[in-house]
Short mmCIF file of C-alpha atoms and ligand atoms in Angstrom, two decimals:
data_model
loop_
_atom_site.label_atom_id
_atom_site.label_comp_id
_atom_site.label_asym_id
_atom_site.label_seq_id
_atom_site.Cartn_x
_atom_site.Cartn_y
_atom_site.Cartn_z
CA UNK G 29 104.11 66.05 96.77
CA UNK G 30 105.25 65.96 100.27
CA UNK G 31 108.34 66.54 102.64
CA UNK G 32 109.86 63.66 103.32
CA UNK G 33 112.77 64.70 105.64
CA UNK G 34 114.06 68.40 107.18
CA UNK G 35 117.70 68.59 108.09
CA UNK G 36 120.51 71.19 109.40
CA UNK G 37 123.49 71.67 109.36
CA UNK G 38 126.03 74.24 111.40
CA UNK G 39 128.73 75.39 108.59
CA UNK G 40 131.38 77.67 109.71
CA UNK G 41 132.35 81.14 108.09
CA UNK G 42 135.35 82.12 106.90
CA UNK G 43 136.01 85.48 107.99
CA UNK G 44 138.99 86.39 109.97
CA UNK G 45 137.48 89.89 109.79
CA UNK G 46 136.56 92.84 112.49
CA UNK G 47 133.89 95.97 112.15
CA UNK G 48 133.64 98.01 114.80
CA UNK G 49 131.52 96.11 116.89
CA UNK G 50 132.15 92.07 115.93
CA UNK G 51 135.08 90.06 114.48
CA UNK G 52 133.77 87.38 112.51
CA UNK G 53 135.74 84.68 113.01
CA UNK G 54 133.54 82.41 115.45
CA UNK G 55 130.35 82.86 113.27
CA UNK G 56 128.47 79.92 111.60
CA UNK G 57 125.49 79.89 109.59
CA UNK G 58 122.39 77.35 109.43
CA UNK G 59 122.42 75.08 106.42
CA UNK G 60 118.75 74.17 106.22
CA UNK G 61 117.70 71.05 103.43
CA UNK G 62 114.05 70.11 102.37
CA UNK G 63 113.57 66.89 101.17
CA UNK G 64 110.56 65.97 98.93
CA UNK G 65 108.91 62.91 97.78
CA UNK G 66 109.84 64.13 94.14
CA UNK G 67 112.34 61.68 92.56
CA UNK G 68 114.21 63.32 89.38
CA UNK G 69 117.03 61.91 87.48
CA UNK G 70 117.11 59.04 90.41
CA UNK G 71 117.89 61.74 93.25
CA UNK G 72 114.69 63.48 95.23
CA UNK G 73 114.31 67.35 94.57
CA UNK G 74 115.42 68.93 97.92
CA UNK G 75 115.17 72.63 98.91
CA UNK G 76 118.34 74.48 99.90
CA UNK G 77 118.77 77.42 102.37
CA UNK G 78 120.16 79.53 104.70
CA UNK G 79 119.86 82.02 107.08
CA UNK G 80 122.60 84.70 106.71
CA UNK G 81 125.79 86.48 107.31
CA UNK G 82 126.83 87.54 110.41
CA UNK G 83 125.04 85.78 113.04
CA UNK G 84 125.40 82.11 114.52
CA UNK G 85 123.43 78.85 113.61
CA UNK G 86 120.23 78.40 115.31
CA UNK G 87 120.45 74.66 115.55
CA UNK G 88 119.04 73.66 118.33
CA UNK G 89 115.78 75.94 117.65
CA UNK G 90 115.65 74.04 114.21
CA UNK G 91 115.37 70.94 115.34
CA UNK G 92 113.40 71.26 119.13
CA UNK G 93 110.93 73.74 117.53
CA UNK G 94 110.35 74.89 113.71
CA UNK G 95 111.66 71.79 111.96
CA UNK G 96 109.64 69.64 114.46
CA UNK G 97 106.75 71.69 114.04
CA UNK G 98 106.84 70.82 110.11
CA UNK G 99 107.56 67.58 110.48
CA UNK G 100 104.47 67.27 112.35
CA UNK G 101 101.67 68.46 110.34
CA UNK G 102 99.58 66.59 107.32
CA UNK G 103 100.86 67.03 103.97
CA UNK G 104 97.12 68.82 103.05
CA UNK G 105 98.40 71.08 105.83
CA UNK G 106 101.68 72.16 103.95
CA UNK G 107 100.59 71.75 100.34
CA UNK G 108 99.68 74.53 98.22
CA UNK G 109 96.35 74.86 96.22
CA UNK G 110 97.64 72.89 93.20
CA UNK G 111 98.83 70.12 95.63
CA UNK G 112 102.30 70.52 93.14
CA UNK G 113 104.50 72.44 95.88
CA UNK G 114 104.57 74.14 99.58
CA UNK G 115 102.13 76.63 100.50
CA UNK G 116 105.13 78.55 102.51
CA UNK G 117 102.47 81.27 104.44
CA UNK G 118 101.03 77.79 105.63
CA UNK G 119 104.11 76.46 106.55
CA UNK G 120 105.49 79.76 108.69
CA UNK G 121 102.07 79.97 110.11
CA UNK G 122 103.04 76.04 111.39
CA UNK G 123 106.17 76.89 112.09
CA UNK G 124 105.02 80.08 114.20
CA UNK G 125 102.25 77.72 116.48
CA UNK G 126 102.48 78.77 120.07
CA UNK G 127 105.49 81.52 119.63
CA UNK G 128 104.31 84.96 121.25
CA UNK G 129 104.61 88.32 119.35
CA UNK G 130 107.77 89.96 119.73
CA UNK G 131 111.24 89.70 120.59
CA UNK G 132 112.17 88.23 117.67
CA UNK G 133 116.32 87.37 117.83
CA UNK G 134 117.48 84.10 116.40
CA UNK G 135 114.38 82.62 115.98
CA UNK G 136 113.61 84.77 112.91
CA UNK G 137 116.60 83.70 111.58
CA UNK G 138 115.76 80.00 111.91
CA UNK G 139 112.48 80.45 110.63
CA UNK G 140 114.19 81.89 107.18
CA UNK G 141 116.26 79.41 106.65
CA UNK G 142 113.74 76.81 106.75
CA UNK G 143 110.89 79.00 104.73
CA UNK G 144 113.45 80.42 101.89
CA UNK G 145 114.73 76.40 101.49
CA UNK G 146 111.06 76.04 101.17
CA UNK G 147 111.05 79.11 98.00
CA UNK G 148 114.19 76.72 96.40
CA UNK G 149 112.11 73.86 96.73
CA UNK G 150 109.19 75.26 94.84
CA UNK G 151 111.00 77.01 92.44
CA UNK G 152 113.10 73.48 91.48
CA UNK G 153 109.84 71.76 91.24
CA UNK G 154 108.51 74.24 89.17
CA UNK G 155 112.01 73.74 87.05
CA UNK G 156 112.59 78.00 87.06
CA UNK G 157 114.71 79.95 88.57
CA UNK G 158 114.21 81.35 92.12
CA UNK G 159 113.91 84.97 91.12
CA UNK G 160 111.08 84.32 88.10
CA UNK G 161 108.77 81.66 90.97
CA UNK G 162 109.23 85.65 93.21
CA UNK G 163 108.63 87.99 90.58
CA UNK G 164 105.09 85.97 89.57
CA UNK G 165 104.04 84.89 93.16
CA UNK G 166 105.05 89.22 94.00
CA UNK G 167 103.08 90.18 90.88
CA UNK G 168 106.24 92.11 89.83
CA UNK G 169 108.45 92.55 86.68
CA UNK G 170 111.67 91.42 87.58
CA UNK G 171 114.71 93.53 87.34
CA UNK G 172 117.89 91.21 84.58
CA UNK G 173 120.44 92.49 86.92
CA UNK G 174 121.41 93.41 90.05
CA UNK G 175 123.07 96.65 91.14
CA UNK G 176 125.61 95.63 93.78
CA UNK G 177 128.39 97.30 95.35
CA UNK G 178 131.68 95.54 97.33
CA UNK G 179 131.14 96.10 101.04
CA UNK G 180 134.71 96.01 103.28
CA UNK G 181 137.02 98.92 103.88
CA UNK G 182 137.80 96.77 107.33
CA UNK G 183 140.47 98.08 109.50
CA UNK G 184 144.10 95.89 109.30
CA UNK G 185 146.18 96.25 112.78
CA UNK G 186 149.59 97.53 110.41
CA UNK G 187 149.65 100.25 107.19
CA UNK G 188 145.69 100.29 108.04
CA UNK G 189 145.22 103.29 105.12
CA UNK G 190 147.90 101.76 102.76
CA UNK G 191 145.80 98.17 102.60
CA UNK G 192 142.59 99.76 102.34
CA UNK G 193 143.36 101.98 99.59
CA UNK G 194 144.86 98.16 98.21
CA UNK G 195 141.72 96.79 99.11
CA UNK G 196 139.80 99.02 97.22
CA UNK G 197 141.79 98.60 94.16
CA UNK G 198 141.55 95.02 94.43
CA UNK G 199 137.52 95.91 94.15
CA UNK G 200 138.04 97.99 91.08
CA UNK G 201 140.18 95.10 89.68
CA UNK G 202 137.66 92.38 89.78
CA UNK G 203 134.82 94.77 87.84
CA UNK G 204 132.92 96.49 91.28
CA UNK G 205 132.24 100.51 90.52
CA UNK G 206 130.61 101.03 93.80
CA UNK G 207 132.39 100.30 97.62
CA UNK G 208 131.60 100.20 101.37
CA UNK G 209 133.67 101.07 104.37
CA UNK G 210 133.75 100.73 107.88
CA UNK G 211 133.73 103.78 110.12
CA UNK G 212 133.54 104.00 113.94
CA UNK G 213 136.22 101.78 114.94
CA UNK G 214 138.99 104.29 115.31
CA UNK G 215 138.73 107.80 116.22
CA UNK G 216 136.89 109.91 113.97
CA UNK G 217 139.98 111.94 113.00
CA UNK G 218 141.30 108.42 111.82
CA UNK G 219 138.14 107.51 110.19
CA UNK G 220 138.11 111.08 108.01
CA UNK G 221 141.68 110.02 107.21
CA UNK G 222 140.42 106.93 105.92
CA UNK G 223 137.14 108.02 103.53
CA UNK G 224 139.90 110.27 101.91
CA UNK G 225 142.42 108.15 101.61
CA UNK G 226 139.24 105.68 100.00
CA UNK G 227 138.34 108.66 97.89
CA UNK G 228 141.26 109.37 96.74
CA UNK G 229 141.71 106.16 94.75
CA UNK G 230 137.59 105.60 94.18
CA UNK G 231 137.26 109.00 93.01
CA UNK G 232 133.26 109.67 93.04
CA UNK G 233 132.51 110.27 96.42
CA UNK G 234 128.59 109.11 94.89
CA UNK G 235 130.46 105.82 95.03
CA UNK G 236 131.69 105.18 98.72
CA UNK G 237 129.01 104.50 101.50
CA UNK G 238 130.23 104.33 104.85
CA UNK G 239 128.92 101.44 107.70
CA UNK G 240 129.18 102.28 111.49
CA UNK G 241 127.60 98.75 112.15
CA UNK G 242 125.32 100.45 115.13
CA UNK G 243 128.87 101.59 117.11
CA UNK G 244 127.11 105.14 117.91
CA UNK G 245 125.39 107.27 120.27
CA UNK G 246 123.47 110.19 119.40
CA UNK G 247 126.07 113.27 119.89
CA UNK G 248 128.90 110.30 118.28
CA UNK G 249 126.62 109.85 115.08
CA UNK G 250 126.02 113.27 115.27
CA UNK G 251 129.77 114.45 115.05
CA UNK G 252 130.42 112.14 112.23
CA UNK G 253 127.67 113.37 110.34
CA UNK G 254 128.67 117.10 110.49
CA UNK G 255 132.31 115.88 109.65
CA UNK G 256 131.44 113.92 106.50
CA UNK G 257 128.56 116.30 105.23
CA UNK G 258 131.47 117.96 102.70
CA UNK G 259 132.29 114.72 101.31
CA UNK G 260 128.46 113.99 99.71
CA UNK G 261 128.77 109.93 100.23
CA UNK G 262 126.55 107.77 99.01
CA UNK G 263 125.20 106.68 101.97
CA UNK G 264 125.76 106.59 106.11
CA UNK G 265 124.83 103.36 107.11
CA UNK G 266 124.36 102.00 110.72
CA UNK G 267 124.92 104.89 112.44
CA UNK G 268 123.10 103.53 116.04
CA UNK G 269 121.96 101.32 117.68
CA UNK G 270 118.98 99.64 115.64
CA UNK G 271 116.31 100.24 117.50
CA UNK G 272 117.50 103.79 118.37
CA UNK G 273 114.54 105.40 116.25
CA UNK G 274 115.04 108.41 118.25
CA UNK G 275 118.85 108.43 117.06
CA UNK G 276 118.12 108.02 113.20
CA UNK G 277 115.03 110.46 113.75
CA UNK G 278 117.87 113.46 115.29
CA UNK G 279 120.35 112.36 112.53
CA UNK G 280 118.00 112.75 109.93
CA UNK G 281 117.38 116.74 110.85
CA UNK G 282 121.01 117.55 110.46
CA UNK G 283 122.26 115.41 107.81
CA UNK G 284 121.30 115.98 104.51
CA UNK G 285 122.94 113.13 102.71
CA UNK G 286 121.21 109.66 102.11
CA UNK G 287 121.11 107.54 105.77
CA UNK G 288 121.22 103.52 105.46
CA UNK G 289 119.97 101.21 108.16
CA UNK G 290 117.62 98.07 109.12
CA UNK G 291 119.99 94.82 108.41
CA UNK G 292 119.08 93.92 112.14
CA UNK G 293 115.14 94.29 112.16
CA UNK G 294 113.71 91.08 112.32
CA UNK G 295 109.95 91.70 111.41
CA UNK G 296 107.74 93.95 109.98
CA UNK G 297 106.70 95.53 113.03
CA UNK G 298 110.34 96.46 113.81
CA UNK G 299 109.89 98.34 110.14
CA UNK G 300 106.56 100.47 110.89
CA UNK G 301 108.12 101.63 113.85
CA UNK G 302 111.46 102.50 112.11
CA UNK G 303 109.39 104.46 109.17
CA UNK G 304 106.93 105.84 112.16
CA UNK G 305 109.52 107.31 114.50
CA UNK G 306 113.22 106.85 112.72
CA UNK G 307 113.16 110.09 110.57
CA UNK G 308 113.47 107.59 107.32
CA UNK G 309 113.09 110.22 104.10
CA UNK G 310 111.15 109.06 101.02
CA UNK G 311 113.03 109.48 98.03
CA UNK G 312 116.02 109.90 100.03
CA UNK G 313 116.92 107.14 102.65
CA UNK G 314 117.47 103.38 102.05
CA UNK G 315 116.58 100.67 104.16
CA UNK G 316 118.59 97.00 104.40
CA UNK G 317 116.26 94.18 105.90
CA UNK G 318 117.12 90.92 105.10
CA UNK G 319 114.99 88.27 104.62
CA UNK G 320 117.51 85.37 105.99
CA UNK G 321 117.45 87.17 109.03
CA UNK G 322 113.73 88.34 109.20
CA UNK G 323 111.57 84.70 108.40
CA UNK G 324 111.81 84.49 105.14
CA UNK G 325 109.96 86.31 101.95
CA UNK G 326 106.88 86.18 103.49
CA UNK G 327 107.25 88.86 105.89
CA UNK G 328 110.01 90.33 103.61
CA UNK G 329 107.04 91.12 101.60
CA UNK G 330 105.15 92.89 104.30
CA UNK G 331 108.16 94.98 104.73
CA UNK G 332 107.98 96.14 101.46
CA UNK G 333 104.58 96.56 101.61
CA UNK G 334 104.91 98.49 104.59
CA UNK G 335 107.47 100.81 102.97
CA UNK G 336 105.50 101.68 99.89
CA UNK G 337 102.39 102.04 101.48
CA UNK G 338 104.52 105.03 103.69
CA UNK G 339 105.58 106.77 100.26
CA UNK G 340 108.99 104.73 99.86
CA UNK G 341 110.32 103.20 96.94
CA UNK G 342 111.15 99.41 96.86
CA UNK G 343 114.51 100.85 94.73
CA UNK G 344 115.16 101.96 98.46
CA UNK G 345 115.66 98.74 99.57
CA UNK G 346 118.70 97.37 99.57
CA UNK G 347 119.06 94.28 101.78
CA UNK G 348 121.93 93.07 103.56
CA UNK G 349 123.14 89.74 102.29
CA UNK G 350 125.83 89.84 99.37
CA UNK G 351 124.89 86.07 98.38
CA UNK G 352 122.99 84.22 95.41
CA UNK G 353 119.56 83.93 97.56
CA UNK G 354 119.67 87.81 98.11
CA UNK G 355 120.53 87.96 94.73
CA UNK G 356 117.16 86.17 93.44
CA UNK G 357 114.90 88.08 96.00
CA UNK G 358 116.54 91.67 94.87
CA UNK G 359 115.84 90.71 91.16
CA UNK G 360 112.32 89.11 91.85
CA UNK G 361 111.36 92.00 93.39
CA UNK G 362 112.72 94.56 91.45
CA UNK G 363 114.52 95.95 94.24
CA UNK G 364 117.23 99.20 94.74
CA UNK G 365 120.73 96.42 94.87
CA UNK G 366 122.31 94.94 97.15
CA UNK G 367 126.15 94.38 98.48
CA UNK G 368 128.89 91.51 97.67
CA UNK G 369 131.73 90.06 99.87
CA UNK G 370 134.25 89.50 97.78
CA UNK G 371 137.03 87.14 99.08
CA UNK G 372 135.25 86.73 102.55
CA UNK G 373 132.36 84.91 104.19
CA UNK G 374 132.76 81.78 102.20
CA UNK G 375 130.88 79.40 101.51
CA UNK G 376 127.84 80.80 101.71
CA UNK G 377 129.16 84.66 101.07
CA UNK G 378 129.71 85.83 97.35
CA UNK G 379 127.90 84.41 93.99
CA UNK G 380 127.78 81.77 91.99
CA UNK G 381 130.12 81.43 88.98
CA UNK G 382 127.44 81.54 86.62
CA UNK G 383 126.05 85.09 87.80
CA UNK G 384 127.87 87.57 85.80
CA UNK G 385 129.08 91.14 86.78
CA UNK G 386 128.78 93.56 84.26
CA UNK G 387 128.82 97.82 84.56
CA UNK G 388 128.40 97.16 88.25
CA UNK G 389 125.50 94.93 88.57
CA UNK G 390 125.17 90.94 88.53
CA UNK G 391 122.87 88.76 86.91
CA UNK G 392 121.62 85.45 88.43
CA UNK G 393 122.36 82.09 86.39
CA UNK G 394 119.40 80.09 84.98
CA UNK G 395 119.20 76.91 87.01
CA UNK G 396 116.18 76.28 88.86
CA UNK G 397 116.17 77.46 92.71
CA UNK G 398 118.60 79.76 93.81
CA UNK G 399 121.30 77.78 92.23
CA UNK G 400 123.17 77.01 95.42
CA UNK G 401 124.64 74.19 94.20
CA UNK G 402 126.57 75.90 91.53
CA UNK G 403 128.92 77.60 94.50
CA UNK G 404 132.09 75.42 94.01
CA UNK G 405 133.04 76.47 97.80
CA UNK G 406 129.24 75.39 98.95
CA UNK G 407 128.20 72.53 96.93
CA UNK G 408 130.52 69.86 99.48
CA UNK G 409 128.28 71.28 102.43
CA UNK G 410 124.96 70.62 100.33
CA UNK G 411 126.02 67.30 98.77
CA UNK G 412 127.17 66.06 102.43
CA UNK G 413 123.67 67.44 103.91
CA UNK G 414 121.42 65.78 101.28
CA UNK G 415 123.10 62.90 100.51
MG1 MG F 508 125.95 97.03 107.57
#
């Protein structure tokens, strides 16, 4: 088999939604399709992707440097050993040519897009399910379901407490037992207001983790940590900047509680240093890379790698995401969970239909790839992109 054709598309967000740091509203996400030479039922098999939540589209870098870099190399070049799919550590290796180490930014994003299209692709060819192609290419037994918890708690300009207790409830409603909530974008007598006024109708304090989205300084981070200590949340996510080591490292000495952070390292080398010099506690602290923002599985594998070889867990990983491809990449590699968006970020936010909820943890459908295609909201965008 070969590729045929590479294209991208920007797709807007829908997320009329602020954290401390970013409102969402102008965001857009790379829609990346690989088409193949395969033809099936009269229509060619083509791999579906995309970066992730939260940034912007990387468009132009797709097509002036990683897409043309595919689209210039020899079939042998891209093809794996049984010639039946894409050798993707040969194709990021292409895509990579001439790109100097470090500073990594929105080109690791671009690069995931196009490599995790490239996992869809092989997995559809192979006619199995994304997570089941990860779990045998990992050598790992993949988990049935996913642990997953609804991330929000955002702050509304009126009745702020009254719609996030309503917000939460709305959670409970649809089936979620675990929550997130923003912190840091009020004052942190506000924000202690608000984890009690969330506690008071979650209960379990084991239940509610708290996001900062990188708003703090040290003594700031600090502060909050002494003040929510008492409550025993289930984690403190974000509290710094992310490459603050130094910041997670002093946090770490003086709060005892489970610390959350790495949804904005990009490579693997951003994760030594974060498990050299961040204070990160085996057993204890969980990290959240995520491969649509850090090239793909392939060095999302060298992450975990990295991590267990340092005496973590992979069940410490939860990555950021809270869509079906994080979904198959959490189950194929038997990892700690991961979050869900419910009523925002669509199209490319929240699961498919056909992946259930049940006691607080989803299950991907069976249709081969990382069934995309089955998003109602998302399927337009693909069917417009590949047609
Ligand atoms: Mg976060």
């Amino acid at each position: 088999m070969r590729i045929v054709e590479i294209r991208e598309q920007s797709i807007p967000l829908q997320a009329n939604i602020q954290n401390s740091v970013v409102n969402f509203a102008e965001h857009t996400v790379s829609l990346v399709a690989v088409v193949s030479d395969v033809i099936r039922d009269g229509r060619p098999v083509v791999g579906v992707a995309f970066d992730s939540i939260g940034r912007f589209a990387q468009s132009g870098l797709l097509r002036e440097r990683f897409i043309a870099r595919l689209a210039k190399a020899a079939p042998e070049d891209l093809s794996d050993d049984a010639g039946t799919g894409i050798d993707t550590e040969k194709a990021f290796r292409i895509m990579m040519r001439n790109e100097k180490p470090g500073g990594h930014g929105d080109r690791a994003h671009a690069v995931a897009a196009v490599e995790l299209a490239l996992w869809d692709l092989n997995a559809k060819l192979a006619g199995v399910p994304a997570w089941r192609l990860i779990a045998d290419r990992f050598g790992v037994t993949a988990a049935a379901r996913m642990p997953v918890y609804a991330a929000g708690g955002y702050y509304y300009p009126e009745d702020s407490v009254g719609r996030l207790q309503d917000e939460m409830r709305g959670y409970q409603d649809l089936g979620y037992t675990s929550f997130k909530m923003k912190i840091g974008g009020a004052s942190l007598a506000e924000d202690m207001t608000r984890i009690e006024a969330a506690l008071a109708v979650i209960g379990d304090a084991k239940c509610l983790a708290v996001d900062a989205n990188g708003r703090f300084d040290t003594p700031t981070a600090i502060a909050y940590g002494k003040a929510m200590a008492g409550f025993g949340l289930r984690w403190y996510e974000e509290p710094g900047d992310p490459l603050d080591y130094r910041l997670m490292d002093e946090l770490a000495k003086v709060y005892d509680e489970t610390l959350a952070t790495g949804e904005n390292l990009f490579s693997c080398r951003d994760v030594d240093n974060l498990i050299r010099y961040g204070g990160m506690r085996p057993g204890r602290d969980l990290f959240q890379m995520d491969p649509g923002l850090s090239y793909g599985l392939g060095e999302f594998g060298r992450m975990v790698a990295a991590m267990e070889q340092a005496g973590f867990s992979r069940k410490q990983l939860f990555p950021h995401g809270g869509h079906n491809i994080a979904l198959h990449i959490v189950v194929g590699l038997g990892l700690g969970g991961s979050e869900a968006y419910p009523g925002v970020f669509a199209p490319v936010g929240g699961y498919a239909p056909d992946c259930t909820l049940e006691g607080g943890a989803i299950a991907p459908g069976d249709k081969p790839g990382f069934g995309l295609e089955q998003k109602p909201d998302l399927a337009p965008y693909i069917e417009k992109l590949t047609a």
